[in-house]
C-alpha cells in the first residue's frame, strides 16, 4: 500500500506546485480515491493541519499530513495504518528524520484530539467545512441565499455518480447491462446506465463491448442539453466546441442521417476525438480546427480565416451546439482542482470569451435554425447574463423556453446550464 500512497503523494505535490490535473495521472483506484479526496477537502485539511501545528510545515510535509488525516477521518483505513504509512512515506520521500517525527506526532495528536472546531461565522464555516474558497461561498450567498449556497458547497464534496451511455445503434441498455454484469442499475432516457460504486471504470474500459463501441462514458446531463437542439433527420449540425466529443457522439448515435461538423480550437483535442469516432464507427462526422475567439489579429490568424470562409458560405447550419469553455463551477465534484483555479476576475474573463464565441458562432446559423448555448457552470455571469447581453445586441435571436439545469432536478447529473435560441430573421 505504500507504493499507492507514493503515487498519490507525487500527483498531489505536482497539483499543488503547478495545478496538474489529478484525473489525468493514471493512478490506481486507491491512489486516485486518496488523491481526489485530499484535493476535494484540501482547505479543510489545511485548516486541520494549522490547528495541530505552531508553525506551518513544508509543502511536502503538509501534503503527507493531509493524506494521513484524510485516511484517518474520511476513508476506511485504520488509524494505525494511516499513521505508520504516512511516516514511512515521509522517509521514502527523503524528507528527513525530523519530518518523519513531525508527521508521526501530528497525526497521533489528531487521533487523540479529533477534528477541530469550525469557525463560528457562517460564510467562513461553510468555506472551511466544504473546502470552497471563501470568496466563492460569499458569491453563492449573494446569488442564491445562505441555505442554497451551503447545499451547493456540500455537493462539491460528493463523489460524483458515473454513467455509461449505450450506443442504441448497436444494442439496448437492458441487454448491455446484463452482458456487462450491472443489472438492476438505474437507467435514464433508455440509454444511460448508472455505474454501481463497486464497479471500476478501468474494468469497463477493458471490456470487448467498449472496444466494439457499444457504450461510452457520459453524464446524462448531456442528453438534456442535446434535446434542446430539437434534432430532425438530415439536418446540418455544427458542434462548435466539440472536444472531447461526447455530445458529438451522442448526436451521431441518435440519428445517423445528421450531417455533423465537429470543430475545436485545439488540433490535439480533435485528434483524440478521431479515436472515439473510429471506435464507435461513425461516418457522418467531419472534424475541423476552428478557433471562434482567436487571440491573434484576424488578418494573421489562419483559424480565423477558416472561420470567415465557412461563415460567409451560403451553406448555413440548421443547428449549432455551443458548449463553451467555462469555470467548471457546476462540476467541481468531478473536477475538484477547478475550484482552486477560479477567481472573480477569471470568471469575468471567461464570460467575455463566451460572449465572443457566441457572437461568432451565431453568424453560421441558418434563418429559422436553432442554437443551444451550454456551460458546465450555473453562475449567472457565465449563463443568463451572457444570453441577455447577446439577445439585446441581436434581437433577431429569441430565447426558446426556459433554460435547462439538469443538476437541479437530479443530484446525480452534472450542473449544466443550457438555453436554446432561434434565429427569426
Short mmCIF file of C-alpha atoms in Angstrom, two decimals:
data_model
loop_
_atom_site.label_atom_id
_atom_site.label_comp_id
_atom_site.label_asym_id
_atom_site.label_seq_id
_atom_site.Cartn_x
_atom_site.Cartn_y
_atom_site.Cartn_z
CA UNK A 1 0.00 0.00 0.00
CA UNK A 2 2.99 2.33 0.46
CA UNK A 3 3.52 2.33 -3.32
CA UNK A 4 -0.05 3.57 -3.89
CA UNK A 5 0.42 6.30 -1.28
CA UNK A 6 3.65 7.30 -3.01
CA UNK A 7 1.70 7.61 -6.29
CA UNK A 8 -0.94 9.81 -4.65
CA UNK A 9 1.74 11.93 -2.94
CA UNK A 10 3.58 12.51 -6.21
CA UNK A 11 0.40 13.60 -8.02
CA UNK A 12 -0.80 15.83 -5.16
CA UNK A 13 2.59 17.52 -4.95
CA UNK A 14 2.50 18.23 -8.69
CA UNK A 15 -1.04 19.59 -8.36
CA UNK A 16 -0.01 21.90 -5.52
CA UNK A 17 3.03 23.15 -7.41
CA UNK A 18 1.71 23.65 -10.95
CA UNK A 19 -2.01 22.81 -10.98
CA UNK A 20 -1.64 19.47 -12.82
CA UNK A 21 -4.89 17.57 -13.39
CA UNK A 22 -5.20 14.65 -10.98
CA UNK A 23 -7.62 12.59 -13.09
CA UNK A 24 -5.18 12.51 -15.98
CA UNK A 25 -2.45 10.86 -13.89
CA UNK A 26 -3.43 7.20 -14.41
CA UNK A 27 -3.43 6.34 -10.71
CA UNK A 28 -4.56 3.03 -9.21
CA UNK A 29 -8.11 3.09 -7.72
CA UNK A 30 -6.91 3.51 -4.11
CA UNK A 31 -4.37 6.19 -5.03
CA UNK A 32 -6.97 8.02 -7.13
CA UNK A 33 -9.55 7.96 -4.32
CA UNK A 34 -6.92 9.28 -1.92
CA UNK A 35 -5.60 12.00 -4.25
CA UNK A 36 -9.02 13.25 -5.34
CA UNK A 37 -10.30 13.10 -1.76
CA UNK A 38 -7.41 15.20 -0.44
CA UNK A 39 -7.92 17.67 -3.29
CA UNK A 40 -11.67 17.93 -2.59
CA UNK A 41 -11.09 18.56 1.12
CA UNK A 42 -7.84 20.49 0.82
CA UNK A 43 -8.96 23.71 2.55
CA UNK A 44 -10.45 21.76 5.47
CA UNK A 45 -7.38 19.52 5.78
CA UNK A 46 -5.11 22.58 5.64
CA UNK A 47 -7.21 24.14 8.42
CA UNK A 48 -6.87 20.86 10.37
CA UNK A 49 -3.06 20.89 9.97
CA UNK A 50 -2.86 24.52 11.12
CA UNK A 51 -4.83 23.64 14.25
CA UNK A 52 -2.25 20.97 15.11
CA UNK A 53 0.99 22.84 14.40
CA UNK A 54 2.56 26.01 15.78
CA UNK A 55 4.43 26.65 12.53
CA UNK A 56 3.16 25.57 9.12
CA UNK A 57 5.35 22.68 7.86
CA UNK A 58 6.91 22.47 4.39
CA UNK A 59 4.66 21.85 1.40
CA UNK A 60 5.89 18.25 1.17
CA UNK A 61 5.13 17.61 4.84
CA UNK A 62 1.71 19.29 4.54
CA UNK A 63 0.74 17.03 1.63
CA UNK A 64 1.67 13.93 3.64
CA UNK A 65 -0.21 15.23 6.70
CA UNK A 66 -3.32 15.99 4.62
CA UNK A 67 -3.14 12.49 3.14
CA UNK A 68 -2.83 10.96 6.61
CA UNK A 69 -5.71 13.00 8.03
CA UNK A 70 -7.93 12.16 5.06
CA UNK A 71 -7.29 8.43 5.53
CA UNK A 72 -7.98 8.65 9.27
CA UNK A 73 -11.17 10.70 9.13
CA UNK A 74 -12.67 10.15 5.66
CA UNK A 75 -11.54 6.72 4.45
CA UNK A 76 -11.99 3.21 5.73
CA UNK A 77 -8.35 2.99 6.80
CA UNK A 78 -7.36 2.09 10.39
CA UNK A 79 -5.69 4.96 12.23
CA UNK A 80 -2.53 2.97 12.97
CA UNK A 81 -2.13 2.09 9.27
CA UNK A 82 -2.66 5.70 8.16
CA UNK A 83 -0.12 6.96 10.70
CA UNK A 84 2.53 4.29 10.07
CA UNK A 85 2.29 4.56 6.29
CA UNK A 86 2.44 8.37 6.45
CA UNK A 87 5.66 8.15 8.48
CA UNK A 88 7.10 5.64 6.00
CA UNK A 89 6.02 7.91 3.13
CA UNK A 90 7.95 10.81 4.67
CA UNK A 91 11.01 8.59 4.86
CA UNK A 92 10.67 7.23 1.31
CA UNK A 93 10.27 10.80 0.02
CA UNK A 94 13.64 11.62 1.61
CA UNK A 95 12.20 14.40 3.76
CA UNK A 96 14.47 13.58 6.69
CA UNK A 97 14.03 12.03 10.10
CA UNK A 98 12.75 15.27 11.65
CA UNK A 99 9.84 15.45 9.15
CA UNK A 100 9.03 11.78 9.79
CA UNK A 101 8.88 12.50 13.54
CA UNK A 102 6.71 15.57 12.90
CA UNK A 103 4.25 13.55 10.80
CA UNK A 104 4.06 10.88 13.49
CA UNK A 105 3.47 13.40 16.29
CA UNK A 106 0.87 15.48 14.45
CA UNK A 107 -1.20 12.50 13.31
CA UNK A 108 -1.12 10.92 16.76
CA UNK A 109 -2.33 14.21 18.25
CA UNK A 110 -5.13 14.30 15.67
CA UNK A 111 -6.19 10.77 16.62
CA UNK A 112 -6.27 11.79 20.29
CA UNK A 113 -7.98 15.19 19.92
CA UNK A 114 -10.29 14.54 16.97
CA UNK A 115 -11.41 17.10 14.39
CA UNK A 116 -11.02 20.83 15.15
CA UNK A 117 -13.88 23.20 15.92
CA UNK A 118 -15.14 25.10 12.88
CA UNK A 119 -15.20 28.91 12.65
CA UNK A 120 -18.42 30.40 14.11
CA UNK A 121 -19.09 32.87 11.27
CA UNK A 122 -21.34 31.13 8.72
CA UNK A 123 -19.62 32.03 5.44
CA UNK A 124 -16.22 31.14 6.88
CA UNK A 125 -17.59 27.91 8.37
CA UNK A 126 -19.18 26.81 5.08
CA UNK A 127 -15.91 27.62 3.30
CA UNK A 128 -13.70 25.60 5.65
CA UNK A 129 -16.10 22.70 6.19
CA UNK A 130 -16.63 22.13 2.46
CA UNK A 131 -13.26 23.31 1.11
CA UNK A 132 -14.73 26.02 -1.10
CA UNK A 133 -12.80 29.33 -1.19
CA UNK A 134 -14.43 31.98 0.98
CA UNK A 135 -14.90 34.46 -1.88
CA UNK A 136 -16.87 31.85 -3.83
CA UNK A 137 -19.07 30.92 -0.85
CA UNK A 138 -19.82 34.61 -0.36
CA UNK A 139 -20.67 34.88 -4.06
CA UNK A 140 -23.10 31.95 -3.72
CA UNK A 141 -24.65 33.54 -0.62
CA UNK A 142 -25.24 36.74 -2.60
CA UNK A 143 -26.66 34.93 -5.68
CA UNK A 144 -28.62 32.04 -4.14
CA UNK A 145 -29.09 32.83 -0.45
CA UNK A 146 -27.49 31.07 2.52
CA UNK A 147 -29.27 27.71 2.50
CA UNK A 148 -28.86 27.05 -1.22
CA UNK A 149 -25.26 28.27 -1.07
CA UNK A 150 -24.49 25.84 1.74
CA UNK A 151 -26.13 23.00 -0.19
CA UNK A 152 -24.03 23.83 -3.26
CA UNK A 153 -20.89 23.80 -1.15
CA UNK A 154 -21.75 20.43 0.41
CA UNK A 155 -22.41 18.97 -3.04
CA UNK A 156 -18.83 19.67 -4.10
CA UNK A 157 -17.66 17.01 -1.64
CA UNK A 158 -19.89 14.27 -3.03
CA UNK A 159 -18.30 11.52 -5.06
CA UNK A 160 -19.91 12.05 -8.50
CA UNK A 161 -22.09 9.37 -10.00
CA UNK A 162 -20.53 7.68 -13.02
CA UNK A 163 -22.62 6.68 -16.06
CA UNK A 164 -22.22 4.87 -19.32
CA UNK A 165 -24.07 5.89 -22.49
CA UNK A 166 -25.36 2.99 -24.55
CA UNK A 167 -24.97 3.17 -28.32
CA UNK A 168 -28.54 2.33 -29.30
CA UNK A 169 -27.45 1.73 -32.90
CA UNK A 170 -25.63 -1.38 -31.66
CA UNK A 171 -27.53 -2.62 -28.58
CA UNK A 172 -30.03 -1.64 -25.88
CA UNK A 173 -29.49 -0.58 -22.29
CA UNK A 174 -31.07 -3.67 -20.66
CA UNK A 175 -29.17 -6.05 -22.96
CA UNK A 176 -25.86 -4.29 -22.39
CA UNK A 177 -26.39 -4.07 -18.63
CA UNK A 178 -26.90 -7.83 -18.48
CA UNK A 179 -23.88 -8.54 -20.69
CA UNK A 180 -21.51 -6.49 -18.54
CA UNK A 181 -22.99 -7.62 -15.24
CA UNK A 182 -24.58 -4.48 -13.81
CA UNK A 183 -28.25 -5.46 -13.93
CA UNK A 184 -30.59 -3.65 -11.57
CA UNK A 185 -28.79 -0.35 -12.04
CA UNK A 186 -30.72 2.85 -12.77
CA UNK A 187 -31.35 3.58 -16.47
CA UNK A 188 -32.19 7.09 -17.70
CA UNK A 189 -33.59 8.10 -21.11
CA UNK A 190 -33.32 4.44 -22.24
CA UNK A 191 -29.59 4.91 -22.94
CA UNK A 192 -27.70 5.88 -19.74
CA UNK A 193 -26.80 3.25 -17.14
CA UNK A 194 -25.65 4.27 -13.67
CA UNK A 195 -22.39 2.54 -12.73
CA UNK A 196 -22.54 1.00 -9.24
CA UNK A 197 -19.91 2.24 -6.79
CA UNK A 198 -18.24 -1.18 -6.62
CA UNK A 199 -17.68 -1.40 -10.39
CA UNK A 200 -14.37 0.05 -11.51
CA UNK A 201 -14.26 2.25 -14.60
CA UNK A 202 -10.94 0.68 -15.63
CA UNK A 203 -12.58 -2.75 -15.71
CA UNK A 204 -15.31 -1.43 -18.01
CA UNK A 205 -12.71 0.11 -20.34
CA UNK A 206 -11.19 -3.34 -20.87
CA UNK A 207 -14.48 -4.98 -21.89
CA UNK A 208 -14.94 -6.06 -25.53
CA UNK A 209 -18.29 -4.25 -25.56
CA UNK A 210 -16.46 -0.96 -25.00
CA UNK A 211 -13.87 -1.74 -27.67
CA UNK A 212 -16.68 -2.57 -30.14
CA UNK A 213 -18.35 0.79 -29.49
CA UNK A 214 -21.42 -0.48 -27.67
CA UNK A 215 -21.01 2.11 -24.92
CA UNK A 216 -19.11 5.23 -23.85
CA UNK A 217 -18.84 7.21 -20.62
CA UNK A 218 -21.03 10.29 -20.27
CA UNK A 219 -23.25 12.02 -17.73
CA UNK A 220 -26.96 12.11 -18.70
CA UNK A 221 -26.95 15.91 -18.38
CA UNK A 222 -25.51 15.86 -21.92
CA UNK A 223 -28.79 14.40 -23.19
CA UNK A 224 -30.76 17.23 -21.56
CA UNK A 225 -28.55 19.71 -23.43
CA UNK A 226 -28.72 17.95 -26.81
CA UNK A 227 -32.52 17.55 -26.56
CA UNK A 228 -32.84 21.34 -26.76
CA UNK A 229 -31.49 21.22 -30.33
CA UNK A 230 -34.71 19.53 -31.50
CA UNK A 231 -32.79 17.40 -33.99
CA UNK A 232 -34.55 16.08 -37.10
CA UNK A 233 -33.32 13.68 -39.81
CA UNK A 234 -30.91 15.09 -42.38
CA UNK A 235 -30.17 18.37 -40.62
CA UNK A 236 -26.79 20.06 -40.93
CA UNK A 237 -25.34 20.37 -37.40
CA UNK A 238 -22.27 22.17 -36.08
CA UNK A 239 -20.82 21.16 -32.71
CA UNK A 240 -18.62 24.22 -32.42
CA UNK A 241 -16.69 23.42 -29.20
CA UNK A 242 -16.74 19.68 -29.70
CA UNK A 243 -13.72 18.12 -27.97
CA UNK A 244 -13.55 15.67 -26.25
CA UNK A 245 -16.53 14.66 -28.39
CA UNK A 246 -19.14 13.19 -26.06
CA UNK A 247 -22.05 15.30 -27.28
CA UNK A 248 -20.96 14.92 -30.92
CA UNK A 249 -21.04 11.15 -30.48
CA UNK A 250 -24.42 11.29 -28.73
CA UNK A 251 -25.94 13.21 -31.65
CA UNK A 252 -24.47 10.78 -34.18
CA UNK A 253 -25.86 7.84 -32.23
CA UNK A 254 -29.28 9.47 -32.00
CA UNK A 255 -29.53 9.95 -35.78
CA UNK A 256 -27.04 8.64 -38.33
CA UNK A 257 -28.61 10.83 -41.05
CA UNK A 258 -27.35 14.05 -39.44
CA UNK A 259 -24.52 15.84 -41.23
CA UNK A 260 -22.25 16.87 -38.36
CA UNK A 261 -19.25 19.17 -38.29
CA UNK A 262 -17.25 18.88 -35.07
CA UNK A 263 -14.76 21.68 -34.51
CA UNK A 264 -12.48 22.84 -31.74
CA UNK A 265 -9.74 25.42 -31.33
CA UNK A 266 -7.28 22.67 -30.35
CA UNK A 267 -5.90 20.36 -33.04
CA UNK A 268 -4.60 17.90 -30.43
CA UNK A 269 -8.01 17.63 -28.76
CA UNK A 270 -9.63 16.98 -32.16
CA UNK A 271 -7.07 14.27 -32.90
CA UNK A 272 -8.15 12.45 -29.73
CA UNK A 273 -11.73 12.61 -31.00
CA UNK A 274 -10.67 10.54 -34.02
CA UNK A 275 -10.10 7.51 -31.78
CA UNK A 276 -13.62 7.95 -30.39
CA UNK A 277 -15.16 8.11 -33.87
CA UNK A 278 -13.18 5.09 -35.06
CA UNK A 279 -14.28 3.03 -32.05
CA UNK A 280 -17.93 3.97 -32.48
CA UNK A 281 -17.83 3.60 -36.27
CA UNK A 282 -19.26 6.99 -37.25
CA UNK A 283 -19.29 8.08 -40.89
CA UNK A 284 -21.46 11.20 -40.59
CA UNK A 285 -18.96 13.39 -38.69
CA UNK A 286 -16.30 15.67 -40.13
CA UNK A 287 -13.76 17.50 -37.98
CA UNK A 288 -12.04 20.84 -38.46
CA UNK A 289 -9.88 23.15 -36.34
CA UNK A 290 -11.81 26.41 -35.90
CA UNK A 291 -10.92 28.99 -33.26
CA UNK A 292 -14.02 31.04 -32.54
CA UNK A 293 -12.12 33.55 -30.43
CA UNK A 294 -8.58 33.84 -31.84
CA UNK A 295 -6.06 35.78 -29.81
CA UNK A 296 -4.23 36.85 -32.98
CA UNK A 297 -5.37 39.68 -35.19
CA UNK A 298 -7.91 38.34 -37.73
CA UNK A 299 -5.71 39.14 -40.71
CA UNK A 300 -2.86 36.94 -39.43
CA UNK A 301 -4.85 34.09 -37.93
CA UNK A 302 -5.32 31.03 -40.18
CA UNK A 303 -8.01 29.73 -37.84
CA UNK A 304 -9.94 32.96 -38.19
CA UNK A 305 -9.56 32.88 -41.98
CA UNK A 306 -11.01 29.38 -42.00
CA UNK A 307 -13.86 30.56 -39.84
CA UNK A 308 -14.64 33.60 -42.01
CA UNK A 309 -14.58 31.41 -45.12
CA UNK A 310 -17.03 28.96 -43.61
CA UNK A 311 -19.37 31.57 -42.15
CA UNK A 312 -19.52 33.54 -45.38
CA UNK A 313 -20.57 30.49 -47.37
CA UNK A 314 -24.22 30.03 -48.19
CA UNK A 315 -24.42 26.56 -46.62
CA UNK A 316 -25.51 27.65 -43.17
CA UNK A 317 -26.16 25.24 -40.30
CA UNK A 318 -29.64 24.19 -39.20
CA UNK A 319 -28.44 23.54 -35.65
CA UNK A 320 -25.45 24.74 -33.66
CA UNK A 321 -24.34 23.33 -30.31
CA UNK A 322 -22.11 25.68 -28.37
CA UNK A 323 -20.75 24.01 -25.22
CA UNK A 324 -18.45 26.89 -24.36
CA UNK A 325 -15.32 26.91 -22.18
CA UNK A 326 -16.29 27.87 -18.62
CA UNK A 327 -15.21 27.96 -14.99
CA UNK A 328 -16.44 24.36 -14.40
CA UNK A 329 -18.38 25.64 -11.39
CA UNK A 330 -21.14 23.09 -11.99
CA UNK A 331 -18.80 20.09 -11.93
CA UNK A 332 -16.49 20.86 -9.01
CA UNK A 333 -17.14 17.41 -7.51
CA UNK A 334 -15.92 15.84 -10.76
CA UNK A 335 -13.04 18.29 -11.28
CA UNK A 336 -12.04 19.31 -7.75
CA UNK A 337 -8.93 21.15 -8.92
CA UNK A 338 -11.09 23.73 -10.70
CA UNK A 339 -12.35 25.39 -7.51
CA UNK A 340 -8.82 26.46 -6.60
CA UNK A 341 -8.16 27.95 -10.05
CA UNK A 342 -11.21 30.21 -10.07
CA UNK A 343 -11.08 33.89 -9.21
CA UNK A 344 -13.72 36.61 -9.65
CA UNK A 345 -11.51 38.02 -12.40
CA UNK A 346 -11.19 34.68 -14.22
CA UNK A 347 -14.99 34.26 -14.25
CA UNK A 348 -15.43 37.70 -15.79
CA UNK A 349 -12.72 36.93 -18.36
CA UNK A 350 -14.30 33.62 -19.35
CA UNK A 351 -17.70 35.34 -19.69
CA UNK A 352 -16.18 37.74 -22.22
CA UNK A 353 -14.74 34.76 -24.10
CA UNK A 354 -18.12 33.02 -24.04
CA UNK A 355 -19.87 36.07 -25.46
CA UNK A 356 -17.29 36.40 -28.25
CA UNK A 357 -17.67 32.71 -29.15
CA UNK A 358 -21.47 33.01 -29.14
CA UNK A 359 -21.38 36.07 -31.41
CA UNK A 360 -19.03 34.45 -33.92
CA UNK A 361 -20.79 31.08 -33.99
CA UNK A 362 -24.26 32.62 -34.38
CA UNK A 363 -23.36 34.06 -37.79
CA UNK A 364 -23.30 30.50 -39.17
CA UNK A 365 -26.91 29.71 -38.21
CA UNK A 366 -29.48 29.47 -40.99
CA UNK A 367 -32.68 31.54 -40.69
CA UNK A 368 -35.17 29.52 -38.66
CA UNK A 369 -32.32 27.50 -37.19
CA UNK A 370 -31.63 26.79 -33.55
CA UNK A 371 -28.52 27.36 -31.44
CA UNK A 372 -28.05 25.88 -27.98
CA UNK A 373 -25.67 27.70 -25.64
CA UNK A 374 -24.40 25.46 -22.83
CA UNK A 375 -21.92 25.69 -19.98
CA UNK A 376 -20.95 23.36 -17.13
CA UNK A 377 -21.45 26.29 -14.77
CA UNK A 378 -24.71 27.67 -13.36
CA UNK A 379 -23.19 31.04 -12.44
CA UNK A 380 -25.28 33.94 -13.81
CA UNK A 381 -22.15 35.72 -15.11
CA UNK A 382 -21.50 32.80 -17.46
CA UNK A 383 -25.10 31.94 -18.27
CA UNK A 384 -28.15 34.20 -18.09
CA UNK A 385 -26.13 37.41 -18.34
CA UNK A 386 -24.29 36.22 -21.46
CA UNK A 387 -27.62 35.26 -23.04
CA UNK A 388 -29.30 38.55 -22.05
CA UNK A 389 -26.40 40.58 -23.44
CA UNK A 390 -26.45 38.61 -26.70
CA UNK A 391 -30.21 38.83 -27.26
CA UNK A 392 -30.14 42.57 -26.56
CA UNK A 393 -27.37 43.03 -29.15
CA UNK A 394 -29.05 40.66 -31.64
CA UNK A 395 -32.85 40.96 -31.39
CA UNK A 396 -33.22 38.61 -34.36
CA UNK A 397 -32.39 35.82 -31.91
CA UNK A 398 -35.07 34.83 -29.40
CA UNK A 399 -34.97 32.52 -26.44
CA UNK A 400 -36.90 29.27 -26.77
CA UNK A 401 -38.41 28.23 -23.46
CA UNK A 402 -36.67 28.34 -20.12
CA UNK A 403 -33.04 27.35 -19.56
CA UNK A 404 -32.31 23.75 -18.62
CA UNK A 405 -30.39 22.99 -15.41
CA UNK A 406 -30.26 19.17 -15.14
CA UNK A 407 -28.39 19.09 -11.83
CA UNK A 408 -31.22 20.92 -10.06
CA UNK A 409 -33.75 18.13 -10.62
CA UNK A 410 -31.38 15.19 -10.13
CA UNK A 411 -28.25 15.45 -7.98
CA UNK A 412 -26.63 12.61 -9.96
CA UNK A 413 -26.50 14.87 -13.03
CA UNK A 414 -23.80 17.43 -13.72
CA UNK A 415 -24.53 21.11 -13.06
CA UNK A 416 -25.02 22.20 -16.66
CA UNK A 417 -26.89 25.25 -17.92
CA UNK A 418 -28.35 25.27 -21.44
CA UNK A 419 -30.50 27.78 -23.31
CA UNK A 420 -31.97 27.36 -26.79
CA UNK A 421 -32.05 30.34 -29.16
CA UNK A 422 -33.76 30.62 -32.56
CA UNK A 423 -32.81 32.85 -35.46
CA UNK A 424 -36.04 34.58 -36.52
CA UNK A 425 -34.77 36.72 -39.42
#
